[in-house]
Amino acid sequence: MTSPTPPQTSYRALGWLLAVPALFGALITLVLPTAQTIWLSFQSGGVLKESTYAGMSNYGEVLGDDAFWRALGFTLSLTVVPLLVAVVVAPLLAAALDWGGAWTRRAGRIVLSLAIVTFSPVGVAAAWIQGLRREASGLVALAQGLSEPDTAPGALRLIVAAATFGVVCSLAVIAFLPTLRGGTVAPAMLVVGVLVALATVAVGLQTFSIGLVLTNGGPQRSTGTLAGLQYDFAFRMAQFGRGAAVATLTGAALGVLGIVATVVVAASRLRITLAPAGGTPAPPAPQAFARPDAWPQGSAPLPDGSAAAAPSGSGGSDRPPKTAGVVVGVAALVLFLAVGILLSWPWISGVLGSPGSAAGGLRTQVNTWVPAVAGALVSVGVSYLAALGIGGLRPLGRGSEWLLLVFAPWLFVGTGPLGVANWQNMRNLGLVDTFLALFPPLLVSVPALLVLTLLCKGLAERNDRDFFSGVVLPSLPMAGILVGAVALVNAQDLLWPLLVAQQPGLFTAPVAQVNELGRYAVASPGVGVTTPLLVVVVALAIVVAAQLLYLDRLAVRANGSRRRIPAA
């Protein structure tokens, strides 16, 4: 007699196999550079003189220096307003847009897309530099406070809050909207709120570009950040040990945040589902690896042998909206648009009023976008395979998402905390000042892995077809969307290309813009170098299409969520 277990065993084995490239990529580009950074933090020398073991002296010097604690406090203070925007303003705006019905919500998604594709930290900082001129007036004149040690910290906090309002609110709203369409709102919204808060703090801890351009940590080190302190120690003072110590401390904090986020996701059994284009989900159906008579009533089996509750409705909120809902939704969107334009006006006026710049030429754009897109394809592609294995084929059964804990310490880690080790590796390989060095030094995108795993899990729970058509094909567009998102982040990164490319012919757009600003002081050359019109138009068209055709169909559910039954 044939046993039913071999099919399940083969599916689980395939799940492990699909996760291997991500595990290998994490080992090579996350685990080993982390270990190398920790080892470097116990060394002295390494650049201008031979390395010697220094024990804990670097940590003693860093932790005993007031500059570290000032940088830590100031860095955390930069996250306060963005955090309030992300966890207070964004869910309220998301609720208003959802209450306003399908058309209001989709109009909101289009507006949010514009805020995302036009954001550039270096470009925003270049625009605010105009406020340093004596004749500056209006909101941009806030930058005049950057010239004095007593007023610079407050001025930079306000500038960061204004400059990031649009992108922070937009990304958070996009995260919250699916929670309103997945069933009972509270459980999913609470979990997503925790994740959004953790991500906002983690990104804030790695603030580098805006501070470097506007104040360079001054005056009198009053606006120094953790990333800026690490950069100063390692690459300006050639003290790799102290720079690695700051990187290790920063990475430890980010690792804790990543582990907490992953535990929250796994413990809440968070998953993402996708409504069909028509808005009515397909009913659950038999799967190849369980007997129909073994299913509980009203449920369908999963690859891990567990049962998923049958959908009780569309899970959406596209019922005809009431007039009050439309009014509230439209008013909220208009208010967001007005505030966003006001706070972005320094950048808007800078783009419209600044002359063309040679820094944004074809060669610069090639240096910027070819490595950015290629790096995104590799890192998200590897993550997608692992997500299919972990979320779709469930190698550990119902607890398969706990496998994400292997990657959790690097969920929020960017290029900064691993920059010292990665730069040393590039130098040892002789790749500094080469085009290859511009490619992001990551083979796996952990945020993409998390999102795709939750999506594959949700698709597998409702799969009524074979694995390819029920999980792979529906999740493929999300992988493409995340490739675009990671490519945008890579293209706007300043730190990594600043470290590995000193020749003007290898400058990316952010580095070229910083170099031009340094040569022309406060003259505001080429504010739009990092956001050329063609790139913005193409990116906006892609993002809007993704928002309306795919992202608007997503629903997020947590363990306590219950699918809503739409009105008859």
XYZ file of N, CA and C in Angstrom, residues 284 292-300 307-310:
42
model
N -11.751 26.985 -1.577
C -10.689 26.015 -1.380
C -11.023 24.705 -2.069
N -9.119 13.948 0.698
C -10.285 14.813 0.876
C -11.070 14.499 2.141
N -11.160 13.196 2.522
C -11.963 12.881 3.695
C -11.270 13.263 4.997
N -10.009 13.728 4.896
C -9.281 14.116 6.105
C -9.433 15.599 6.422
N -10.048 16.360 5.499
C -10.177 17.794 5.762
C -11.259 18.054 6.803
N -11.031 19.018 7.694
C -12.122 19.484 8.539
C -13.161 20.191 7.675
N -14.398 20.176 8.141
C -15.459 20.803 7.363
C -15.158 22.284 7.169
N -15.279 22.734 5.911
C -15.067 24.148 5.606
C -13.613 24.544 5.561
N -12.717 23.578 5.356
C -11.299 23.929 5.312
C -10.620 23.148 4.225
N -9.404 23.597 3.875
C -8.594 22.919 2.880
C -7.234 22.646 3.470
N -4.797 22.689 8.388
C -5.983 23.099 7.656
C -6.124 24.597 7.673
N -6.551 25.160 6.568
C -6.802 26.594 6.489
C -8.293 26.813 6.408
N -8.780 27.796 7.132
C -10.210 28.091 7.129
C -10.635 28.554 5.755
N -11.768 28.107 5.358
C -12.291 28.504 4.062
C -12.673 29.957 4.086
